[in-house]
Coordinates of C-alpha atoms in Angstrom, one line a residue:
Chain A
M86 CA 74.8 57.8 41.7
S87 CA 75.3 60.6 39.2
E88 CA 73.8 63.9 38.3
T89 CA 71.8 64.1 35.0
P90 CA 70.6 67.2 33.2
K91 CA 67.0 68.3 33.8
N92 CA 64.7 66.0 32.1
T93 CA 61.0 66.2 31.3
S94 CA 60.3 62.9 33.1
K95 CA 60.3 62.8 36.9
I96 CA 60.8 59.0 37.2
E97 CA 62.8 57.0 34.7
I98 CA 63.3 53.3 34.9
R99 CA 65.5 51.4 32.4
A100 CA 66.0 47.7 31.9
L101 CA 65.1 46.9 35.5
R102 CA 65.7 43.3 36.6
K103 CA 65.0 41.7 40.0
S104 CA 65.1 38.1 41.1
F105 CA 64.2 36.6 44.5
G106 CA 66.3 33.4 44.5
S107 CA 65.5 31.6 41.2
N108 CA 62.2 33.5 40.8
E109 CA 62.6 36.3 38.3
V110 CA 60.0 38.9 39.4
L111 CA 61.0 41.8 37.1
K112 CA 62.3 41.2 33.6
N113 CA 63.6 44.2 31.8
I114 CA 61.1 46.9 32.9
N115 CA 61.1 50.4 31.4
L116 CA 58.9 53.1 32.8
D117 CA 58.7 56.9 32.6
V118 CA 56.5 59.1 34.7
A119 CA 56.2 62.7 33.6
K120 CA 56.4 65.5 36.2
G121 CA 52.9 65.7 37.7
G122 CA 51.9 62.5 36.0
V123 CA 49.9 59.8 37.7
V124 CA 50.6 56.2 36.6
A125 CA 48.5 53.3 37.8
L126 CA 50.1 49.9 37.9
I127 CA 47.7 47.0 37.7
G128 CA 48.0 43.3 37.3
P129 CA 47.3 40.0 39.0
S130 CA 49.1 39.2 42.3
G131 CA 52.6 38.0 41.7
S132 CA 52.9 40.1 38.6
G133 CA 55.8 42.1 40.1
K134 CA 53.9 45.4 40.4
S135 CA 54.6 45.9 44.1
T136 CA 58.3 44.9 43.6
L137 CA 58.6 47.5 40.8
L138 CA 57.1 50.1 43.1
R139 CA 59.5 49.3 45.8
C140 CA 62.4 49.5 43.4
I141 CA 61.5 53.1 42.7
N142 CA 62.5 54.2 46.2
L143 CA 65.0 51.3 46.5
L144 CA 63.2 49.6 49.3
V145 CA 64.0 46.7 47.1
V146 CA 67.4 46.9 45.5
P147 CA 67.3 45.9 41.9
D148 CA 69.8 43.4 40.3
G149 CA 70.2 45.3 37.1
G150 CA 69.1 48.4 35.2
S151 CA 68.8 51.9 36.4
V152 CA 66.4 54.0 38.5
R153 CA 66.2 57.8 38.3
V154 CA 64.0 60.0 40.4
G155 CA 64.4 63.8 39.7
D156 CA 68.1 64.4 39.3
T157 CA 69.3 61.3 41.2
R158 CA 70.2 58.2 39.3
F159 CA 71.3 54.8 40.4
A160 CA 72.6 52.0 38.2
F161 CA 72.7 48.4 39.3
G162 CA 74.2 45.2 38.1
D163 CA 77.6 44.3 36.6
G164 CA 80.3 46.0 38.6
A165 CA 78.0 48.7 39.9
K166 CA 78.6 49.4 43.6
L167 CA 75.6 49.2 45.9
P168 CA 74.7 52.7 47.2
E169 CA 75.7 53.5 50.7
V170 CA 73.3 53.6 53.6
K171 CA 73.4 57.4 53.9
T172 CA 72.9 57.9 50.1
L173 CA 70.0 55.6 50.1
A174 CA 68.4 57.3 53.1
N175 CA 68.8 60.7 51.5
F176 CA 67.2 59.4 48.3
R177 CA 64.3 57.9 50.0
A178 CA 63.6 61.1 51.9
G179 CA 62.5 62.6 48.6
T180 CA 60.0 59.9 47.8
G181 CA 56.9 59.3 49.9
M182 CA 55.5 55.8 50.2
V183 CA 52.1 54.6 51.5
F184 CA 51.8 50.9 52.4
Q185 CA 48.9 48.4 52.2
H186 CA 49.0 47.8 55.9
F187 CA 49.6 51.5 56.9
N188 CA 52.7 50.7 59.0
L189 CA 51.9 53.6 61.4
F190 CA 54.2 53.8 64.4
P191 CA 51.9 52.5 67.2
H192 CA 54.0 54.0 70.0
M193 CA 53.4 57.5 68.8
T194 CA 50.4 59.7 68.5
T195 CA 49.0 60.6 65.1
L196 CA 50.8 64.0 65.3
Q197 CA 54.1 62.4 66.4
N198 CA 53.8 59.9 63.5
V199 CA 53.6 62.8 61.0
M200 CA 56.3 64.8 62.8
E201 CA 58.7 61.9 62.9
G202 CA 60.2 62.2 59.4
P203 CA 60.7 66.0 59.5
V204 CA 62.3 65.9 63.0
T205 CA 64.5 62.8 62.7
V206 CA 65.4 62.9 59.0
R207 CA 65.1 66.6 58.1
R208 CA 66.3 67.8 61.5
M209 CA 63.5 70.3 61.6
A210 CA 62.9 72.1 64.9
K211 CA 60.0 70.5 66.9
A212 CA 57.8 73.6 66.7
D213 CA 58.1 73.9 62.9
A214 CA 57.6 70.2 62.5
E215 CA 54.5 70.3 64.6
K216 CA 53.1 73.2 62.5
L217 CA 53.8 71.3 59.3
A218 CA 52.3 68.1 60.7
R219 CA 49.1 69.8 61.8
T220 CA 48.8 71.3 58.3
Q221 CA 49.2 67.9 56.7
L222 CA 46.7 66.3 59.1
A223 CA 44.2 69.0 58.3
K224 CA 44.7 68.3 54.7
V225 CA 43.7 64.7 55.0
G226 CA 40.8 65.8 57.3
L227 CA 42.2 64.5 60.6
A228 CA 43.2 67.6 62.4
E229 CA 41.1 66.7 65.4
K230 CA 42.8 63.2 65.7
A231 CA 46.2 64.7 66.3
D232 CA 46.6 63.5 69.9
Q233 CA 45.1 60.0 69.4
Y234 CA 47.1 56.8 69.0
P235 CA 46.8 54.9 65.7
A236 CA 45.1 51.9 67.5
T237 CA 42.1 54.1 68.1
L238 CA 41.6 55.0 64.4
S239 CA 39.6 53.3 61.7
G240 CA 41.5 51.7 58.8
G241 CA 40.6 54.6 56.5
Q242 CA 41.8 57.1 59.1
K243 CA 45.0 55.2 59.6
Q244 CA 45.8 55.3 55.9
R245 CA 45.1 59.0 55.7
V246 CA 47.5 59.6 58.6
A247 CA 50.1 57.5 56.7
I248 CA 49.6 59.7 53.6
A249 CA 50.0 62.8 55.8
R250 CA 53.2 61.3 57.3
A251 CA 54.6 60.8 53.8
L252 CA 53.6 64.3 52.7
A253 CA 55.2 65.9 55.7
M254 CA 58.6 65.0 54.0
E255 CA 57.4 67.2 51.1
P256 CA 58.4 64.5 48.6
D257 CA 58.8 65.0 44.9
V258 CA 56.9 61.8 44.1
M259 CA 54.4 59.6 46.0
L260 CA 54.2 55.8 45.7
F261 CA 51.1 54.0 46.8
D262 CA 51.4 50.2 47.4
E263 CA 47.8 48.9 47.3
A264 CA 46.8 51.6 49.7
T265 CA 43.1 50.6 49.9
S266 CA 43.4 46.8 49.7
A267 CA 43.4 46.3 53.5
L268 CA 40.4 48.5 54.0
D269 CA 36.7 47.7 54.6
P270 CA 34.8 48.6 51.4
E271 CA 33.0 51.6 53.0
L272 CA 36.4 53.1 54.0
V273 CA 38.0 53.0 50.5
G274 CA 36.4 56.2 49.3
E275 CA 37.9 58.5 51.9
V276 CA 41.4 57.3 51.0
L277 CA 40.9 57.5 47.2
N278 CA 39.6 61.0 47.6
V279 CA 42.8 62.1 49.3
I280 CA 44.8 60.5 46.5
Q281 CA 42.6 62.2 43.9
Q282 CA 43.1 65.6 45.6
L283 CA 46.9 65.0 45.4
A284 CA 46.6 64.2 41.7
S285 CA 44.7 67.4 41.1
E286 CA 47.5 69.4 42.9
G287 CA 50.0 68.0 40.4
M288 CA 51.8 65.5 42.6
T289 CA 53.8 62.9 40.6
M290 CA 52.4 59.5 41.6
V291 CA 52.8 55.8 41.0
I292 CA 49.8 53.9 42.3
V293 CA 49.6 50.1 42.6
T294 CA 45.9 49.4 42.8
H295 CA 43.0 47.0 42.3
E296 CA 40.6 49.9 42.0
I297 CA 40.2 49.9 38.2
A298 CA 37.4 52.5 38.2
F299 CA 39.6 54.8 40.3
A300 CA 42.6 54.2 38.1
R301 CA 40.5 55.1 35.0
E302 CA 39.4 58.3 36.8
V303 CA 42.6 59.5 38.3
A304 CA 45.6 58.0 36.4
D305 CA 46.7 59.5 33.1
R306 CA 48.7 56.4 32.2
L307 CA 48.0 52.8 33.0
I308 CA 50.5 49.9 33.0
F309 CA 49.3 46.3 33.0
M310 CA 51.9 43.8 34.3
R311 CA 52.0 40.1 34.3
D312 CA 54.8 37.6 35.2
G313 CA 57.3 40.4 35.6
V314 CA 56.8 42.1 32.2
V315 CA 54.8 45.1 31.0
V316 CA 52.1 43.6 28.9
E317 CA 50.3 46.7 27.9
E318 CA 50.7 50.4 28.5
G319 CA 48.9 53.6 27.5
P320 CA 46.5 56.3 28.4
A321 CA 44.4 54.9 31.3
R322 CA 41.0 55.3 29.8
Q323 CA 42.1 53.8 26.5
V324 CA 43.7 50.8 28.0
I325 CA 40.8 50.1 30.4
D326 CA 38.0 50.8 27.8
N327 CA 39.8 49.1 24.8
P328 CA 42.5 46.8 25.9
K329 CA 44.6 45.5 23.0
E330 CA 46.2 42.5 24.6
S331 CA 44.1 39.4 25.4
A332 CA 45.8 39.1 28.8
T333 CA 44.7 42.6 29.7
R334 CA 41.2 41.9 28.5
A335 CA 41.1 38.7 30.6
F336 CA 42.3 40.5 33.7
L337 CA 40.0 43.5 33.3
S338 CA 37.0 41.3 32.8
H339 CA 37.1 40.7 36.6
F340 CA 36.3 44.3 37.4
H341 CA 33.6 46.9 37.0
R342 CA 35.7 49.3 34.9
T343 CA 33.5 52.4 35.0
G344 CA 31.2 54.1 37.4
A345 CA 31.5 56.6 40.1
L346 CA 34.1 56.5 42.8
P347 CA 33.0 54.9 46.1
P348 CA 31.4 57.7 48.1
A349 CA 33.5 59.4 50.7
N350 CA 32.0 59.6 54.1
T351 CA 34.3 61.5 56.4
T352 CA 36.7 63.5 54.3
T353 CA 35.9 67.1 54.5
Chain B
M117 CA 63.1 17.3 118.3
Y118 CA 65.4 20.1 117.2
Q119 CA 65.3 23.2 119.3
W120 CA 65.3 26.3 117.0
D121 CA 67.0 29.3 118.3
F122 CA 67.1 32.2 115.8
G123 CA 68.0 34.6 118.6
I124 CA 71.6 33.5 118.3
L125 CA 71.8 35.0 114.8
W126 CA 71.4 38.5 116.2
S127 CA 75.1 38.7 117.1
Y128 CA 76.0 38.1 113.4
R129 CA 73.7 40.8 112.1
W130 CA 76.5 43.0 110.8
L131 CA 78.0 40.1 109.0
F132 CA 74.7 39.3 107.3
L133 CA 74.0 42.9 106.4
N134 CA 77.5 43.1 105.0
G135 CA 77.0 40.0 102.9
L136 CA 73.5 41.2 101.7
G137 CA 75.1 44.5 100.7
V138 CA 77.7 42.7 98.6
T139 CA 75.0 40.5 97.0
V140 CA 72.8 43.4 96.1
G141 CA 75.6 45.5 94.8
F142 CA 77.1 42.6 92.9
T143 CA 73.7 42.0 91.3
I144 CA 73.4 45.6 90.1
V145 CA 76.8 45.4 88.6
I146 CA 76.3 42.1 86.7
V147 CA 72.8 43.1 85.5
L148 CA 74.1 46.4 84.1
L149 CA 77.2 44.8 82.6
G150 CA 75.1 41.9 81.4
L151 CA 72.8 44.2 79.6
V152 CA 75.7 45.8 77.8
F153 CA 77.0 42.3 76.7
G154 CA 73.4 41.4 75.8
L155 CA 73.0 44.5 73.5
L156 CA 76.3 43.7 71.9
G157 CA 75.3 40.1 71.4
A158 CA 71.9 40.9 70.1
F159 CA 73.1 43.5 67.6
G160 CA 76.0 41.2 66.6
S161 CA 73.7 38.3 65.9
L162 CA 71.4 40.6 63.8
S163 CA 74.4 42.2 61.9
R164 CA 74.6 42.3 58.1
F165 CA 78.2 41.0 58.5
K166 CA 78.6 37.3 58.7
A167 CA 81.8 37.5 60.8
L168 CA 80.0 39.6 63.5
R169 CA 77.0 37.2 63.4
L170 CA 79.3 34.2 63.9
L171 CA 81.2 35.9 66.8
A172 CA 78.0 36.9 68.6
L173 CA 76.6 33.4 68.1
T174 CA 79.7 31.8 69.5
F175 CA 79.6 34.0 72.5
I176 CA 75.9 33.4 73.2
E177 CA 76.1 29.6 72.8
A178 CA 79.4 29.2 74.8
F179 CA 77.9 31.0 77.8
R180 CA 74.4 29.7 77.5
C181 CA 75.4 26.1 77.1
T182 CA 77.9 25.7 80.0
P183 CA 77.1 25.7 83.7
I184 CA 77.7 29.0 85.5
L185 CA 79.5 27.3 88.3
V186 CA 82.0 25.9 85.8
Q187 CA 82.4 29.3 84.2
L188 CA 83.1 30.9 87.5
I189 CA 85.8 28.4 88.4
W190 CA 87.2 28.6 84.9
F191 CA 87.4 32.4 84.9
Y192 CA 89.3 32.4 88.2
Y193 CA 91.6 29.4 87.8
A194 CA 92.0 28.8 84.0
L195 CA 91.8 32.2 82.4
P196 CA 94.7 33.8 84.3
I197 CA 97.0 30.9 83.1
L198 CA 95.8 31.3 79.5
A199 CA 95.8 35.1 79.4
G200 CA 98.5 35.8 81.9
V201 CA 96.4 38.3 83.9
E202 CA 95.7 37.8 87.6
M203 CA 92.2 38.6 88.6
T204 CA 90.7 39.1 92.0
P205 CA 87.8 36.8 92.8
I206 CA 85.4 39.7 92.5
T207 CA 86.6 40.7 89.0
A208 CA 86.6 37.1 87.8
S209 CA 83.1 36.4 89.1
A210 CA 81.7 39.7 87.9
L211 CA 83.0 39.0 84.5
A212 CA 81.7 35.4 84.4
L213 CA 78.3 36.3 85.7
S214 CA 77.8 39.3 83.4
L215 CA 78.8 37.3 80.3
Y216 CA 76.6 34.4 81.4
G217 CA 73.7 36.8 82.0
G218 CA 74.6 38.7 78.8
S219 CA 74.2 35.5 76.7
F220 CA 70.6 35.1 77.9
Y221 CA 69.9 38.9 77.6
S222 CA 71.1 38.7 74.0
E223 CA 68.5 36.2 73.1
I224 CA 65.8 38.1 74.8
I225 CA 66.8 41.4 73.1
R226 CA 67.2 39.7 69.7
G227 CA 63.8 38.1 70.1
G228 CA 62.2 41.4 71.0
I229 CA 63.7 43.2 68.0
I230 CA 62.7 40.6 65.4
S231 CA 59.2 40.4 66.9
I232 CA 58.5 43.9 65.6
D233 CA 56.8 43.8 62.2
K234 CA 59.1 44.4 59.2
G235 CA 56.7 47.0 58.0
Q236 CA 57.8 49.3 60.8
S237 CA 61.4 49.5 59.7
E238 CA 60.3 49.7 56.1
A239 CA 58.1 52.7 57.0
G240 CA 61.1 54.3 58.7
A241 CA 63.3 53.6 55.7
A242 CA 60.7 55.0 53.3
L243 CA 60.8 58.3 55.3
G244 CA 64.5 58.5 54.7
M245 CA 65.8 57.1 58.0
T246 CA 69.1 55.3 58.2
P247 CA 68.9 51.7 59.7
G248 CA 70.4 53.1 62.9
Q249 CA 67.7 55.9 63.1
S250 CA 64.9 53.5 62.5
M251 CA 66.3 51.1 65.1
R252 CA 66.5 53.9 67.7
R253 CA 63.3 55.7 66.9
I254 CA 60.9 53.1 65.7
V255 CA 62.0 49.5 66.5
L256 CA 63.7 49.6 69.9
P257 CA 61.0 51.7 71.7
Q258 CA 58.4 49.1 70.7
A259 CA 60.7 46.1 71.2
I260 CA 61.9 47.2 74.7
K261 CA 58.3 47.2 76.0
R262 CA 58.0 43.5 74.9
M263 CA 61.4 42.6 76.4
I264 CA 61.0 44.0 79.8
P265 CA 59.2 41.1 81.5
A266 CA 61.7 38.6 80.2
L267 CA 64.6 40.9 81.1
M268 CA 63.3 41.3 84.6
N269 CA 62.9 37.5 85.0
Q270 CA 66.4 36.9 83.8
S271 CA 67.7 39.5 86.3
I272 CA 65.9 37.7 89.1
I273 CA 67.8 34.6 88.1
Q274 CA 71.0 36.6 88.1
F275 CA 70.3 37.8 91.6
K276 CA 70.1 34.2 92.8
N277 CA 73.1 33.2 90.7
T278 CA 75.3 35.6 92.7
S279 CA 75.1 33.0 95.6
L280 CA 77.6 30.9 93.6
V281 CA 80.4 33.5 93.9
S282 CA 80.9 32.2 97.5
V283 CA 82.9 29.3 96.0
L284 CA 85.5 31.9 95.0
A285 CA 85.5 33.4 98.5
V286 CA 83.6 36.6 97.4
P287 CA 82.1 37.8 100.7
D288 CA 78.4 37.7 99.6
L289 CA 75.5 36.8 101.8
V290 CA 76.0 33.0 101.3
Y291 CA 79.7 33.3 102.1
Q292 CA 79.1 35.3 105.2
S293 CA 76.4 32.9 106.4
Q294 CA 78.9 30.0 106.0
V295 CA 81.2 31.9 108.3
A296 CA 78.3 32.5 110.7
A297 CA 77.2 28.8 110.6
H298 CA 80.7 27.5 111.3
D299 CA 81.1 29.9 114.1
S300 CA 77.8 29.4 115.8
Y301 CA 77.3 25.7 115.1
R302 CA 73.7 26.7 114.0
P303 CA 73.6 25.9 110.2
L304 CA 69.8 25.3 110.2
E305 CA 69.0 28.7 111.6
T306 CA 71.6 30.4 109.5
Y307 CA 70.6 28.9 106.1
T308 CA 66.9 29.3 106.8
A309 CA 67.4 33.0 107.5
V310 CA 69.5 33.3 104.3
A311 CA 66.7 31.6 102.3
V312 CA 64.2 34.0 103.8
A313 CA 66.4 37.0 103.0
Y314 CA 66.6 36.1 99.3
A315 CA 62.8 35.4 99.1
A316 CA 62.0 38.7 101.0
I317 CA 63.8 40.6 98.3
L318 CA 62.7 38.6 95.3
I319 CA 59.0 38.0 96.0
P320 CA 58.1 41.8 95.9
L321 CA 60.2 42.0 92.7
T322 CA 58.3 39.2 91.0
I323 CA 55.0 40.9 92.0
I324 CA 56.2 44.0 90.3
V325 CA 57.1 42.0 87.2
R326 CA 53.8 40.3 87.0
R327 CA 52.0 43.7 87.3
G328 CA 54.2 45.0 84.5
E329 CA 53.2 42.1 82.3
K330 CA 49.5 42.7 82.9
R331 CA 49.8 46.4 82.1
L332 CA 51.7 45.5 78.9
A333 CA 49.0 43.1 77.9
V334 CA 46.4 45.9 78.2
S335 CA 48.3 48.5 76.2
E336 CA 49.1 46.1 73.3

């Protein structure tokens, strides 16, 4: 870990490599995300996009290359020491992540879920954490669900709680790992709306998604990955409307690329 | 036809009560100590360090795969020769029984921990928790709920296992009843009464465990 001077990009990935056994899932990946930028990562399953996302907050530890978020940089590979448990935890506290399967804590109420990070990690006083958590829940339109347990919520509501939980850490960047893939189609819109709202507030985000129309609408850059490499990268609309690479064209042909976002039912 | 006469046992009531007290007290000690060994064994077997995993595994298998009666005798007669420390029968049997119970508790606790979805600890890590924090705050509270029925079951077995300490002359219920049986020449009445005493304590306990299991099934 080392301090680097202020840079225009919030996230900087260089020469990133990762293998699981003999399977090389990331081959020399470079990625920059500007402050306030929204990058959508698309690609077929097994392309490495989720692994790349998980390397950004080091939930997956890369084999080589470097990862920088804000002023904190880690280098991996030859001779580089693996970061210590405490260092890693500190680093992750500044990056929020939202998972495909929500991963809410089932033994805690919605409010307790959102308070957990501030109380346990940031050592915030309970009363302050509760105020913060209620604000975040209100932001995702779920203030009235504060005392319910996750099991009583719909998928879309669960995912919005998960977003509130991540936001309660007041992160510099937000990472979304197929946040709408496990949702019933009619619940996708309410989650995408929250993400869109975050984008308009200037949150730096990396979004792994299959919602091409959404990516076109919300992301300013789009990265298409296949087999562990970046095949094509550019402004989201340009790549989606006029893909240069044949692999990108082939992948995008499976989707409706334009059109309105799915309607939001419950977000207010 | 045998003429039952349970009335004769009344004169031994203090002996029985004494023995029962030792049995219950002994169970409490070996369950608590056993849980400590069980936690150590479980965390050891889940450790990132291979040496710790190996150590925990050796402990678990050594005590799980040898008979408790052999362990009791070994701890009292063999260990003092090897280690050069004299142990009272009570210390030796408390140690053997808690380690034996601990090896089973280890497996129950380990199983409970790994039954919790990996996404839970990942979510904890993503919030910035250390592995220790996510274990304490996220994984264990969920895992313990799943472990409780099995832990209770194993503790019931431990209660019955204390009857074996009589071979080392620890004055538990079985040992005292042997004394009473020899003295009264009434082994049938004596051992029947002892069996009833064990059952009278354990049957209510098993009912509580079963209720707990049902409640758990509802809340899951």
